Amino acid sequence: MEQIIKHYAPAVIAILVSVLLGIIIANLLTSDGFVATQFRSTLTDFFTKMSGLMP
């Protein structure tokens, strides 16, 4: 039993960390999340300023 735990523990930990990071990233990138809001406002500001440069 101890050998099984030693053998599979790193893989189980890596899978758990990957799943948790995926959940965190998915929550940050939701349409009303912080990252999405900042990205949307940055793009809106960029295109607003660029449209003012056109004659």
CSV table of N, CA, C and O in Angstrom, one decimal:
chain,number,residue,atom,x,y,z
A,1,MET,N,0.8,-1.2,0.0
A,1,MET,CA,0.0,0.0,0.0
A,1,MET,C,0.9,1.3,0.0
A,1,MET,O,0.6,2.2,-0.7
A,2,GLU,N,1.9,1.2,0.8
A,2,GLU,CA,2.8,2.4,0.9
A,2,GLU,C,3.5,2.7,-0.5
A,2,GLU,O,3.7,3.8,-0.9
A,3,GLN,N,3.8,1.6,-1.2
A,3,GLN,CA,4.5,1.8,-2.5
A,3,GLN,C,3.5,2.4,-3.5
A,3,GLN,O,3.9,3.1,-4.4
A,4,ILE,N,2.2,2.0,-3.4
A,4,ILE,CA,1.2,2.5,-4.3
A,4,ILE,C,1.1,4.0,-4.1
A,4,ILE,O,1.0,4.8,-5.0
A,5,ILE,N,1.0,4.4,-2.8
A,5,ILE,CA,0.9,5.8,-2.5
A,5,ILE,C,2.1,6.6,-3.0
A,5,ILE,O,2.0,7.7,-3.6
A,6,LYS,N,3.3,6.1,-2.8
A,6,LYS,CA,4.5,6.7,-3.2
A,6,LYS,C,4.5,6.8,-4.8
A,6,LYS,O,5.0,7.8,-5.3
A,7,HIS,N,4.0,5.8,-5.4
A,7,HIS,CA,4.1,5.8,-6.9
A,7,HIS,C,3.0,6.8,-7.5
A,7,HIS,O,3.4,7.5,-8.5
A,8,TYR,N,1.8,6.8,-7.0
A,8,TYR,CA,0.8,7.6,-7.6
A,8,TYR,C,0.5,8.9,-7.0
A,8,TYR,O,-0.2,9.8,-7.6
A,9,ALA,N,1.1,9.3,-5.8
A,9,ALA,CA,0.8,10.5,-5.2
A,9,ALA,C,1.2,11.7,-6.0
A,9,ALA,O,0.4,12.7,-6.2
A,10,PRO,N,2.4,11.8,-6.7
A,10,PRO,CA,2.7,12.9,-7.5
A,10,PRO,C,1.7,13.1,-8.7
A,10,PRO,O,1.4,14.3,-9.0
A,11,ALA,N,1.3,12.1,-9.3
A,11,ALA,CA,0.4,12.2,-10.4
A,11,ALA,C,-1.0,12.7,-9.9
A,11,ALA,O,-1.6,13.5,-10.6
A,12,VAL,N,-1.5,12.2,-8.8
A,12,VAL,CA,-2.7,12.7,-8.2
A,12,VAL,C,-2.7,14.1,-7.9
A,12,VAL,O,-3.6,14.9,-8.1
A,13,ILE,N,-1.5,14.6,-7.3
A,13,ILE,CA,-1.4,16.0,-6.9
A,13,ILE,C,-1.3,16.8,-8.2
A,13,ILE,O,-1.9,17.9,-8.2
A,14,ALA,N,-0.6,16.4,-9.2
A,14,ALA,CA,-0.6,17.2,-10.4
A,14,ALA,C,-1.9,17.3,-11.1
A,14,ALA,O,-2.3,18.4,-11.6
A,15,ILE,N,-2.7,16.2,-11.1
A,15,ILE,CA,-4.1,16.3,-11.6
A,15,ILE,C,-4.9,17.3,-10.8
A,15,ILE,O,-5.7,18.1,-11.4
A,16,LEU,N,-4.9,17.2,-9.5
A,16,LEU,CA,-5.7,18.1,-8.7
A,16,LEU,C,-5.3,19.6,-8.9
A,16,LEU,O,-6.1,20.4,-9.0
A,17,VAL,N,-4.0,19.8,-9.0
A,17,VAL,CA,-3.5,21.2,-9.2
A,17,VAL,C,-4.0,21.7,-10.6
A,17,VAL,O,-4.5,22.8,-10.7
A,18,SER,N,-3.9,20.9,-11.6
A,18,SER,CA,-4.4,21.2,-12.9
A,18,SER,C,-5.9,21.5,-12.9
A,18,SER,O,-6.3,22.5,-13.5
A,19,VAL,N,-6.6,20.7,-12.3
A,19,VAL,CA,-8.1,20.9,-12.2
A,19,VAL,C,-8.4,22.2,-11.5
A,19,VAL,O,-9.2,23.1,-11.9
A,20,LEU,N,-7.7,22.5,-10.4
A,20,LEU,CA,-8.0,23.7,-9.6
A,20,LEU,C,-7.6,24.9,-10.4
A,20,LEU,O,-8.3,26.0,-10.4
A,21,LEU,N,-6.4,24.9,-11.1
A,21,LEU,CA,-6.0,26.0,-11.9
A,21,LEU,C,-7.0,26.2,-13.1
A,21,LEU,O,-7.3,27.4,-13.4
A,22,GLY,N,-7.5,25.2,-13.6
A,22,GLY,CA,-8.6,25.3,-14.7
A,22,GLY,C,-9.8,26.0,-14.2
A,22,GLY,O,-10.4,26.8,-14.8
A,23,ILE,N,-10.2,25.6,-13.0
A,23,ILE,CA,-11.4,26.2,-12.4
A,23,ILE,C,-11.2,27.7,-12.1
A,23,ILE,O,-12.0,28.6,-12.4
A,24,ILE,N,-10.0,28.0,-11.6
A,24,ILE,CA,-9.7,29.4,-11.3
A,24,ILE,C,-9.7,30.3,-12.6
A,24,ILE,O,-10.2,31.3,-12.6
A,25,ILE,N,-9.0,29.7,-13.6
A,25,ILE,CA,-8.9,30.5,-14.9
A,25,ILE,C,-10.3,30.6,-15.5
A,25,ILE,O,-10.7,31.7,-16.0
A,26,ALA,N,-11.1,29.6,-15.4
A,26,ALA,CA,-12.5,29.7,-16.0
A,26,ALA,C,-13.3,30.7,-15.3
A,26,ALA,O,-14.1,31.4,-15.9
A,27,ASN,N,-13.2,30.8,-13.9
A,27,ASN,CA,-13.9,31.8,-13.2
A,27,ASN,C,-13.4,33.2,-13.5
A,27,ASN,O,-14.2,34.2,-13.5
A,28,LEU,N,-12.1,33.4,-13.7
A,28,LEU,CA,-11.6,34.7,-14.1
A,28,LEU,C,-12.0,35.2,-15.5
A,28,LEU,O,-12.2,36.3,-15.7
A,29,LEU,N,-12.2,34.2,-16.4
A,29,LEU,CA,-12.6,34.6,-17.7
A,29,LEU,C,-14.1,34.5,-18.0
A,29,LEU,O,-14.4,34.7,-19.2
A,30,THR,N,-14.9,34.4,-17.0
A,30,THR,CA,-16.3,34.5,-17.3
A,30,THR,C,-16.7,35.9,-17.8
A,30,THR,O,-15.9,36.8,-17.6
A,31,SER,N,-17.8,36.1,-18.4
A,31,SER,CA,-18.2,37.3,-19.1
A,31,SER,C,-18.2,38.5,-18.1
A,31,SER,O,-18.0,39.6,-18.5
A,32,ASP,N,-18.5,38.2,-16.8
A,32,ASP,CA,-18.6,39.3,-15.9
A,32,ASP,C,-17.4,39.3,-14.9
A,32,ASP,O,-17.4,40.0,-13.9
A,33,GLY,N,-16.4,38.5,-15.2
A,33,GLY,CA,-15.2,38.4,-14.4
A,33,GLY,C,-14.3,39.6,-14.5
A,33,GLY,O,-14.4,40.5,-15.4
A,34,PHE,N,-13.4,39.8,-13.6
A,34,PHE,CA,-12.4,40.9,-13.6
A,34,PHE,C,-11.6,41.0,-14.9
A,34,PHE,O,-11.5,42.0,-15.5
A,35,VAL,N,-11.0,39.9,-15.3
A,35,VAL,CA,-10.2,39.8,-16.5
A,35,VAL,C,-11.0,40.2,-17.7
A,35,VAL,O,-10.5,41.0,-18.5
A,36,ALA,N,-12.1,39.6,-17.9
A,36,ALA,CA,-12.9,39.9,-19.1
A,36,ALA,C,-13.4,41.4,-19.1
A,36,ALA,O,-13.4,42.0,-20.2
A,37,THR,N,-13.7,41.9,-17.9
A,37,THR,CA,-14.2,43.3,-17.9
A,37,THR,C,-13.0,44.2,-18.3
A,37,THR,O,-13.2,45.2,-19.0
A,38,GLN,N,-11.8,44.0,-17.7
A,38,GLN,CA,-10.7,44.8,-18.1
A,38,GLN,C,-10.3,44.7,-19.5
A,38,GLN,O,-10.0,45.7,-20.2
A,39,PHE,N,-10.3,43.5,-20.1
A,39,PHE,CA,-10.0,43.3,-21.5
A,39,PHE,C,-11.0,44.0,-22.4
A,39,PHE,O,-10.6,44.6,-23.3
A,40,ARG,N,-12.3,43.9,-22.0
A,40,ARG,CA,-13.3,44.6,-22.8
A,40,ARG,C,-13.2,46.1,-22.8
A,40,ARG,O,-13.3,46.8,-23.8
A,41,SER,N,-12.9,46.6,-21.6
A,41,SER,CA,-12.7,48.1,-21.5
A,41,SER,C,-11.5,48.5,-22.2
A,41,SER,O,-11.4,49.6,-22.9
A,42,THR,N,-10.4,47.7,-22.2
A,42,THR,CA,-9.2,48.1,-23.0
A,42,THR,C,-9.4,48.1,-24.5
A,42,THR,O,-9.0,49.1,-25.1
A,43,LEU,N,-10.1,47.1,-25.0
A,43,LEU,CA,-10.4,47.1,-26.4
A,43,LEU,C,-11.3,48.2,-26.8
A,43,LEU,O,-11.1,48.9,-27.8
A,44,THR,N,-12.3,48.5,-26.0
A,44,THR,CA,-13.2,49.6,-26.3
A,44,THR,C,-12.5,51.0,-26.3
A,44,THR,O,-12.7,51.8,-27.2
A,45,ASP,N,-11.6,51.2,-25.3
A,45,ASP,CA,-10.9,52.4,-25.3
A,45,ASP,C,-9.9,52.5,-26.5
A,45,ASP,O,-9.8,53.6,-27.1
A,46,PHE,N,-9.3,51.4,-26.9
A,46,PHE,CA,-8.4,51.4,-28.0
A,46,PHE,C,-9.1,51.8,-29.3
A,46,PHE,O,-8.7,52.7,-30.0
A,47,PHE,N,-10.2,51.1,-29.5
A,47,PHE,CA,-10.9,51.4,-30.8
A,47,PHE,C,-11.6,52.8,-30.8
A,47,PHE,O,-11.7,53.4,-31.8
A,48,THR,N,-12.0,53.3,-29.6
A,48,THR,CA,-12.6,54.6,-29.5
A,48,THR,C,-11.5,55.7,-29.9
A,48,THR,O,-11.7,56.6,-30.6
A,49,LYS,N,-10.3,55.5,-29.3
A,49,LYS,CA,-9.2,56.4,-29.6
A,49,LYS,C,-8.7,56.3,-31.0
A,49,LYS,O,-8.4,57.3,-31.6
A,50,MET,N,-8.7,55.1,-31.6
A,50,MET,CA,-8.2,55.0,-32.9
A,50,MET,C,-9.2,55.5,-33.9
A,50,MET,O,-8.9,56.0,-35.0
A,51,SER,N,-10.5,55.4,-33.6
A,51,SER,CA,-11.5,56.0,-34.5
A,51,SER,C,-11.4,57.5,-34.5
A,51,SER,O,-11.8,58.2,-35.5
A,52,GLY,N,-10.9,58.1,-33.4
A,52,GLY,CA,-10.8,59.6,-33.4
A,52,GLY,C,-9.6,60.0,-34.3
A,52,GLY,O,-9.5,61.2,-34.6
A,53,LEU,N,-8.7,59.2,-34.6
A,53,LEU,CA,-7.6,59.5,-35.4
A,53,LEU,C,-7.9,59.6,-36.9
A,53,LEU,O,-7.2,60.2,-37.7
A,54,MET,N,-9.0,58.9,-37.3
A,54,MET,CA,-9.3,58.9,-38.7
A,54,MET,C,-10.0,60.2,-39.1
A,54,MET,O,-10.8,60.8,-38.4
A,55,PRO,N,-9.7,60.7,-40.3
A,55,PRO,CA,-10.3,62.0,-40.8
A,55,PRO,C,-11.8,61.8,-41.1
A,55,PRO,O,-12.3,60.9,-41.4
